[in-house]
mmCIF file of C-alpha atoms in Angstrom:
data_model
loop_
_atom_site.group_PDB
_atom_site.id
_atom_site.type_symbol
_atom_site.label_atom_id
_atom_site.label_comp_id
_atom_site.label_asym_id
_atom_site.label_seq_id
_atom_site.Cartn_x
_atom_site.Cartn_y
_atom_site.Cartn_z
ATOM 1 C CA MET A 1 102.823 112.839 101.313
ATOM 2 C CA SER A 2 100.528 115.557 99.702
ATOM 3 C CA SER A 3 96.597 115.313 100.632
ATOM 4 C CA THR A 4 96.590 114.525 96.620
ATOM 5 C CA HIS A 5 98.939 112.044 96.397
ATOM 6 C CA SER A 6 97.712 109.416 93.936
ATOM 7 C CA PRO A 7 99.277 106.116 92.509
ATOM 8 C CA THR A 8 96.881 106.365 89.412
ATOM 9 C CA PHE A 9 98.464 108.670 87.159
ATOM 10 C CA PRO A 10 102.015 107.158 87.390
ATOM 11 C CA ARG A 11 99.710 103.535 86.817
ATOM 12 C CA PHE A 12 98.201 105.258 83.678
ATOM 13 C CA GLN A 13 101.674 106.212 82.341
ATOM 14 C CA LEU A 14 102.959 102.991 82.742
ATOM 15 C CA GLY A 15 99.932 100.812 81.326
ATOM 16 C CA LYS A 16 99.798 103.243 78.268
ATOM 17 C CA GLN A 17 103.849 102.779 77.564
ATOM 18 C CA LEU A 18 103.602 99.167 77.957
ATOM 19 C CA ARG A 19 100.422 99.210 75.645
ATOM 20 C CA GLU A 20 102.815 100.594 72.920
ATOM 21 C CA LEU A 21 105.596 98.229 73.714
ATOM 22 C CA ARG A 22 103.278 95.466 73.229
ATOM 23 C CA GLU A 23 102.166 96.626 69.943
ATOM 24 C CA ARG A 24 105.614 97.256 69.042
ATOM 25 C CA ALA A 25 106.342 94.154 69.666
ATOM 26 C CA ARG A 26 103.338 92.997 67.719
ATOM 27 C CA LEU A 27 101.917 90.894 70.419
ATOM 28 C CA THR A 28 98.274 90.420 71.149
ATOM 29 C CA THR A 29 97.020 90.478 74.863
ATOM 30 C CA GLU A 30 96.280 86.849 74.334
ATOM 31 C CA ASP A 31 99.973 86.184 73.342
ATOM 32 C CA VAL A 32 101.148 88.204 76.903
ATOM 33 C CA GLY A 33 98.756 86.442 78.826
ATOM 34 C CA LEU A 34 99.873 83.008 77.792
ATOM 35 C CA GLN A 35 103.751 84.123 78.585
ATOM 36 C CA LEU A 36 102.741 85.346 81.822
ATOM 37 C CA ASP A 37 100.176 82.932 82.763
ATOM 38 C CA CYS A 38 97.449 85.049 83.307
ATOM 39 C CA SER A 39 94.305 86.253 81.172
ATOM 40 C CA PRO A 40 94.057 88.622 78.475
ATOM 41 C CA SER A 41 91.657 90.696 80.514
ATOM 42 C CA THR A 42 94.620 90.938 83.374
ATOM 43 C CA VAL A 43 96.924 92.375 80.777
ATOM 44 C CA SER A 44 94.396 94.575 79.483
ATOM 45 C CA ARG A 45 93.867 95.840 82.984
ATOM 46 C CA MET A 46 97.492 96.286 83.575
ATOM 47 C CA GLU A 47 97.696 98.487 80.077
ATOM 48 C CA GLY A 48 94.440 100.847 81.229
ATOM 49 C CA GLY A 49 96.628 101.803 84.589
ATOM 50 C CA LYS A 50 93.257 99.835 86.326
ATOM 51 C CA VAL A 51 95.852 97.835 88.695
ATOM 52 C CA GLY A 52 99.421 98.078 90.208
ATOM 53 C CA ILE A 53 102.270 95.918 88.764
ATOM 54 C CA ARG A 54 104.835 93.830 90.454
ATOM 55 C CA ARG A 55 108.335 94.544 89.482
ATOM 56 C CA SER A 56 108.656 90.854 88.942
ATOM 57 C CA THR A 57 105.817 91.280 86.479
ATOM 58 C CA LEU A 58 107.480 94.219 84.850
ATOM 59 C CA GLU A 59 110.587 92.572 84.469
ATOM 60 C CA ARG A 60 109.188 89.624 82.493
ATOM 61 C CA LEU A 61 106.900 92.168 80.336
ATOM 62 C CA LEU A 62 110.071 93.988 79.113
ATOM 63 C CA GLU A 63 111.616 90.444 78.489
ATOM 64 C CA ILE A 64 108.966 89.471 76.209
ATOM 65 C CA TYR A 65 109.051 93.043 74.576
ATOM 66 C CA ASP A 66 112.667 92.687 74.325
ATOM 67 C CA VAL A 67 113.400 96.055 75.831
ATOM 68 C CA HIS A 68 117.493 96.648 76.752
ATOM 69 C CA ASP A 69 117.358 100.369 77.159
ATOM 70 C CA GLN A 70 118.522 100.663 80.731
ATOM 71 C CA ALA A 71 116.964 104.624 80.964
ATOM 72 C CA GLN A 72 113.565 103.639 79.786
ATOM 73 C CA ILE A 73 113.749 100.289 82.563
ATOM 74 C CA ASP A 74 114.327 102.772 84.907
ATOM 75 C CA THR A 75 111.338 104.967 84.245
ATOM 76 C CA LEU A 76 108.920 102.462 83.953
ATOM 77 C CA VAL A 77 110.386 100.626 87.371
ATOM 78 C CA VAL A 78 109.710 103.915 88.859
ATOM 79 C CA LEU A 79 106.633 104.543 87.882
ATOM 80 C CA ALA A 80 105.753 101.089 88.830
ATOM 81 C CA ARG A 81 106.869 101.342 92.258
ATOM 82 C CA GLN A 82 104.617 105.077 92.443
ATOM 83 C CA GLY A 83 101.596 103.119 91.057
ATOM 84 C CA LYS A 84 102.124 100.462 94.041
ATOM 85 C CA THR A 85 101.455 103.281 96.698
ATOM 86 C CA ARG A 86 98.066 104.374 98.325
ATOM 87 C CA GLY A 87 96.239 107.185 96.987
ATOM 88 C CA TRP A 88 94.848 109.835 99.258
ATOM 89 C CA PHE A 89 91.264 108.378 98.631
ATOM 90 C CA ALA A 90 91.601 105.222 99.816
ATOM 91 C CA ARG A 91 91.331 106.886 103.407
ATOM 92 C CA TYR A 92 87.974 106.923 102.456
ATOM 93 C CA GLY A 93 86.864 103.598 101.891
ATOM 94 C CA ASP A 94 85.870 101.698 98.936
ATOM 95 C CA LEU A 95 84.796 104.566 96.665
ATOM 96 C CA PRO A 96 83.335 103.410 93.100
ATOM 97 C CA ALA A 97 86.278 101.926 91.176
ATOM 98 C CA SER A 98 85.534 104.723 87.751
ATOM 99 C CA TYR A 99 85.535 107.458 90.536
ATOM 100 C CA SER A 100 88.757 106.606 92.084
ATOM 101 C CA ARG A 101 90.367 106.255 88.779
ATOM 102 C CA TYR A 102 89.387 109.590 87.612
ATOM 103 C CA ILE A 103 90.172 111.832 90.934
ATOM 104 C CA GLY A 104 93.517 109.650 90.929
ATOM 105 C CA LEU A 105 94.255 111.372 87.549
ATOM 106 C CA GLU A 106 92.459 114.885 88.458
ATOM 107 C CA SER A 107 94.881 114.947 91.075
ATOM 108 C CA SER A 108 97.642 115.476 88.651
ATOM 109 C CA ALA A 109 96.185 117.512 85.983
ATOM 110 C CA ILE A 110 97.217 121.209 85.689
ATOM 111 C CA GLU A 111 93.672 122.088 83.765
ATOM 112 C CA MET A 112 90.104 121.023 83.506
ATOM 113 C CA ARG A 113 87.490 121.622 80.918
ATOM 114 C CA ASP A 114 84.642 120.838 81.888
ATOM 115 C CA TYR A 115 80.976 120.303 80.564
ATOM 116 C CA GLU A 116 78.340 119.500 82.917
ATOM 117 C CA ALA A 117 74.561 119.331 81.765
ATOM 118 C CA LEU A 118 72.779 118.382 85.042
ATOM 119 C CA VAL A 119 74.441 119.169 87.961
ATOM 120 C CA VAL A 120 77.187 121.714 89.753
ATOM 121 C CA PRO A 121 80.639 120.185 89.001
ATOM 122 C CA GLY A 122 82.112 118.477 92.108
ATOM 123 C CA MET A 123 84.686 120.942 91.972
ATOM 124 C CA LEU A 124 82.399 123.882 92.741
ATOM 125 C CA GLN A 125 79.434 122.031 94.991
ATOM 126 C CA THR A 126 78.884 122.910 98.603
ATOM 127 C CA GLU A 127 78.404 119.992 101.111
ATOM 128 C CA GLU A 128 75.318 120.755 101.297
ATOM 129 C CA TYR A 129 74.472 120.185 97.672
ATOM 130 C CA THR A 130 76.798 117.131 97.488
ATOM 131 C CA ARG A 131 74.817 115.673 100.588
ATOM 132 C CA ALA A 132 71.266 116.623 98.974
ATOM 133 C CA LEU A 133 72.641 115.287 95.345
ATOM 134 C CA LEU A 134 73.827 111.378 96.962
ATOM 135 C CA ALA A 135 70.507 111.364 98.640
ATOM 136 C CA ALA A 136 68.743 111.418 95.435
ATOM 137 C CA SER A 137 70.857 109.332 93.387
ATOM 138 C CA SER A 138 72.182 106.859 95.876
ATOM 139 C CA PRO A 139 69.517 106.564 98.421
ATOM 140 C CA ALA A 140 70.752 103.121 99.655
ATOM 141 C CA ASP A 141 74.045 104.291 100.501
ATOM 142 C CA SER A 142 74.755 104.455 104.499
ATOM 143 C CA ASP A 143 75.366 107.942 106.116
ATOM 144 C CA ASP A 144 79.167 106.702 106.450
ATOM 145 C CA ALA A 145 79.553 106.435 102.871
ATOM 146 C CA VAL A 146 77.864 109.523 102.034
ATOM 147 C CA GLU A 147 80.080 111.839 104.051
ATOM 148 C CA ALA A 148 82.925 109.686 102.439
ATOM 149 C CA HIS A 149 82.090 111.044 99.312
ATOM 150 C CA VAL A 150 81.359 114.727 100.560
ATOM 151 C CA THR A 151 84.685 114.560 102.439
ATOM 152 C CA ALA A 152 86.639 113.151 99.162
ATOM 153 C CA ARG A 153 84.915 115.892 97.219
ATOM 154 C CA ARG A 154 85.826 118.343 99.560
ATOM 155 C CA ASP A 155 89.673 117.348 99.269
ATOM 156 C CA ARG A 156 89.106 117.438 95.689
ATOM 157 C CA GLN A 157 88.515 120.872 95.634
ATOM 158 C CA ASN A 158 91.661 121.639 97.148
ATOM 159 C CA LEU A 159 93.397 121.411 93.958
ATOM 160 C CA LEU A 160 91.828 124.490 92.775
ATOM 161 C CA SER A 161 93.549 126.575 95.747
ATOM 162 C CA ARG A 162 97.083 124.539 95.993
ATOM 163 C CA ALA A 163 100.020 126.681 96.545
ATOM 164 C CA GLU A 164 102.118 125.110 93.507
ATOM 165 C CA GLN A 165 100.148 125.315 90.143
ATOM 166 C CA PRO A 166 96.528 125.338 91.367
ATOM 167 C CA LEU A 167 94.395 123.499 88.858
ATOM 168 C CA GLN A 168 93.190 125.659 85.982
ATOM 169 C CA LEU A 169 89.075 124.896 85.949
ATOM 170 C CA ILE A 170 87.202 126.232 82.705
ATOM 171 C CA THR A 171 83.751 124.676 83.005
ATOM 172 C CA VAL A 172 80.108 125.128 81.020
ATOM 173 C CA LEU A 173 77.081 124.361 82.714
ATOM 174 C CA ASP A 174 73.981 123.582 80.572
ATOM 175 C CA GLU A 175 71.320 126.671 82.111
ATOM 176 C CA SER A 176 69.239 123.824 83.670
ATOM 177 C CA VAL A 177 72.352 123.142 86.271
ATOM 178 C CA ILE A 178 71.162 126.673 88.267
ATOM 179 C CA ARG A 179 67.728 126.246 87.591
ATOM 180 C CA ARG A 180 67.202 122.835 88.964
ATOM 181 C CA SER A 181 66.417 122.972 92.672
ATOM 182 C CA ILE A 182 68.732 120.126 94.506
ATOM 183 C CA GLY A 183 68.045 120.337 98.204
ATOM 184 C CA GLY A 184 65.898 122.889 98.322
ATOM 185 C CA PRO A 185 65.232 126.426 98.161
ATOM 186 C CA ASP A 186 67.941 127.271 101.091
ATOM 187 C CA VAL A 187 70.827 124.483 99.558
ATOM 188 C CA MET A 188 69.990 125.987 95.854
ATOM 189 C CA ARG A 189 70.873 129.401 97.127
ATOM 190 C CA SER A 190 73.751 128.918 99.039
ATOM 191 C CA GLN A 191 75.277 126.663 96.149
ATOM 192 C CA LEU A 192 74.356 129.228 93.097
ATOM 193 C CA LYS A 193 76.087 131.986 95.674
ATOM 194 C CA HIS A 194 79.279 129.903 95.925
ATOM 195 C CA LEU A 195 79.202 128.933 92.414
ATOM 196 C CA ALA A 196 79.024 132.754 91.771
ATOM 197 C CA ASP A 197 81.717 133.261 93.981
ATOM 198 C CA MET A 198 84.098 130.948 92.316
ATOM 199 C CA GLY A 199 83.564 132.272 89.391
ATOM 200 C CA ARG A 200 85.556 135.506 90.100
ATOM 201 C CA VAL A 201 88.306 133.036 91.368
ATOM 202 C CA ARG A 202 91.253 133.915 89.268
ATOM 203 C CA ASN A 203 92.087 130.231 87.956
ATOM 204 C CA VAL A 204 87.981 129.548 87.706
ATOM 205 C CA THR A 205 86.203 130.158 84.638
ATOM 206 C CA ILE A 206 82.608 129.537 84.378
ATOM 207 C CA GLN A 207 80.218 130.115 81.556
ATOM 208 C CA ILE A 208 76.521 129.300 81.289
ATOM 209 C CA LEU A 209 74.811 127.679 78.117
ATOM 210 C CA PRO A 210 71.323 129.227 77.803
ATOM 211 C CA PHE A 211 68.354 127.735 77.059
ATOM 212 C CA SER A 212 67.831 130.219 74.246
ATOM 213 C CA GLY A 213 70.440 128.661 72.618
ATOM 214 C CA GLY A 214 68.666 125.680 71.351
ATOM 215 C CA ALA A 215 70.215 122.383 70.371
ATOM 216 C CA TYR A 216 73.726 122.282 70.551
ATOM 217 C CA ALA A 217 76.857 119.570 70.087
ATOM 218 C CA GLY A 218 77.169 118.564 73.719
ATOM 219 C CA MET A 219 73.867 117.080 74.262
ATOM 220 C CA ALA A 220 74.831 113.903 74.638
ATOM 221 C CA GLY A 221 76.220 114.421 78.268
ATOM 222 C CA SER A 222 78.726 115.619 80.732
ATOM 223 C CA PHE A 223 82.753 115.117 80.011
ATOM 224 C CA ALA A 224 85.993 116.422 81.269
ATOM 225 C CA ILE A 225 88.879 117.064 79.271
ATOM 226 C CA LEU A 226 92.096 116.784 81.978
ATOM 227 C CA LYS A 227 95.525 118.253 80.774
ATOM 228 C CA PHE A 228 99.073 117.420 82.299
ATOM 229 C CA GLN A 229 102.218 118.857 82.327
ATOM 230 C CA ASP A 230 104.294 116.351 80.556
ATOM 231 C CA ALA A 231 101.681 113.653 79.157
ATOM 232 C CA PRO A 232 99.092 113.488 76.855
ATOM 233 C CA SER A 233 95.425 114.515 77.713
ATOM 234 C CA VAL A 234 92.574 112.461 78.293
ATOM 235 C CA VAL A 235 88.584 112.452 78.408
ATOM 236 C CA TYR A 236 86.374 111.524 80.908
ATOM 237 C CA ALA A 237 82.919 111.075 79.845
ATOM 238 C CA GLU A 238 80.215 110.375 81.992
ATOM 239 C CA ALA A 239 77.282 107.427 81.868
ATOM 240 C CA MET A 240 76.264 104.832 83.863
ATOM 241 C CA THR A 241 80.011 104.072 85.115
ATOM 242 C CA GLY A 242 81.960 106.670 83.494
ATOM 243 C CA ASP A 243 84.777 106.142 81.283
ATOM 244 C CA ILE A 244 88.304 107.298 80.485
ATOM 245 C CA TYR A 245 89.594 107.603 76.939
ATOM 246 C CA PRO A 246 93.163 108.301 76.366
ATOM 247 C CA ASP A 247 93.363 108.394 72.653
ATOM 248 C CA ALA A 248 94.329 111.323 70.532
ATOM 249 C CA ASP A 249 91.612 111.442 67.992
ATOM 250 C CA ASP A 250 88.972 110.896 71.337
ATOM 251 C CA VAL A 251 90.350 114.005 73.281
ATOM 252 C CA GLN A 252 90.694 116.082 69.926
ATOM 253 C CA ARG A 253 86.981 115.100 69.417
ATOM 254 C CA TYR A 254 85.682 116.464 72.679
ATOM 255 C CA ARG A 255 88.213 119.214 72.704
ATOM 256 C CA ASP A 256 86.657 120.980 69.350
ATOM 257 C CA VAL A 257 83.156 119.979 71.071
ATOM 258 C CA PHE A 258 84.108 122.133 74.113
ATOM 259 C CA GLU A 259 85.117 125.211 72.397
ATOM 260 C CA ASN A 260 81.904 124.598 70.376
ATOM 261 C CA LEU A 261 80.126 125.003 73.793
ATOM 262 C CA ARG A 262 82.219 128.072 74.723
ATOM 263 C CA ALA A 263 81.463 129.947 71.966
ATOM 264 C CA ALA A 264 77.879 129.249 72.154
ATOM 265 C CA ALA A 265 77.655 129.987 75.709
ATOM 266 C CA LEU A 266 77.552 133.544 77.737
ATOM 267 C CA SER A 267 80.606 135.431 78.667
ATOM 268 C CA PRO A 268 82.091 134.356 82.429
ATOM 269 C CA LEU A 269 80.461 138.053 83.324
ATOM 270 C CA GLU A 270 76.937 137.392 81.743
ATOM 271 C CA SER A 271 77.078 133.900 83.592
ATOM 272 C CA ILE A 272 78.069 135.100 86.986
ATOM 273 C CA LYS A 273 75.137 137.878 86.908
ATOM 274 C CA MET A 274 72.564 135.074 85.330
ATOM 275 C CA ILE A 275 73.882 132.995 88.548
ATOM 276 C CA GLU A 276 73.549 135.808 90.867
ATOM 277 C CA ASP A 277 70.028 136.743 89.646
ATOM 278 C CA SER A 278 68.865 133.169 89.847
ATOM 279 C CA ALA A 279 70.213 133.213 93.620
ATOM 280 C CA ASN A 280 67.608 135.767 94.277
#
């Protein structure tokens, strides 16, 4: 099993197809819940890819939705089986549910377009920066919990260097990201040097959105757009808990915002120079 194996993507795909089948059958989650003897919220959780689905439950759903195409049934059964496995991140203990779900989808992505307004993206953080960030944002966490987050974040970064189809990362950072000192001068200097080095990696593009640009479209908050090989893209928008938006209209809206941010940002070469100047 790959170190980045995740059941989240098959769960997400299965849930999306089940929702489409339910809507095609013109049934509500309440209708389905009554027939499954469960709550509408349980049906919603299955459709949102938040939980695995037992084969018996899947078979009952397919009966309710009057699905008889054997090829489609076989595909859904495989997705349900894959969705019942343990994700690579499970070995790090109880990570927040929204975070686990996001990094599970991230593991299957071929491209990430990421806008960060406050901190260095997790994919590009040094371990010292991550520890300092967690110490400030989650002061009540135990040392073990902090180390679990640090190790999980380090393993996420392996996606950028995996042998088969490394993740393509395109990120736009507000200038405040490289100006805000996190962890003290030494930690920040090391982080900025690492950021500049990563900006020269073939599958990584970093652009800085300078203060001089004034107001811009992405000021509402950070977000990431994940693109997959054979499935529609999704958006992860950060808030207090974070949320994932799979609808095509939402994804397109965030794509448009991201392209506007890139157009307003410095070029990759100019951005690397600004990062290096900040580190000195």
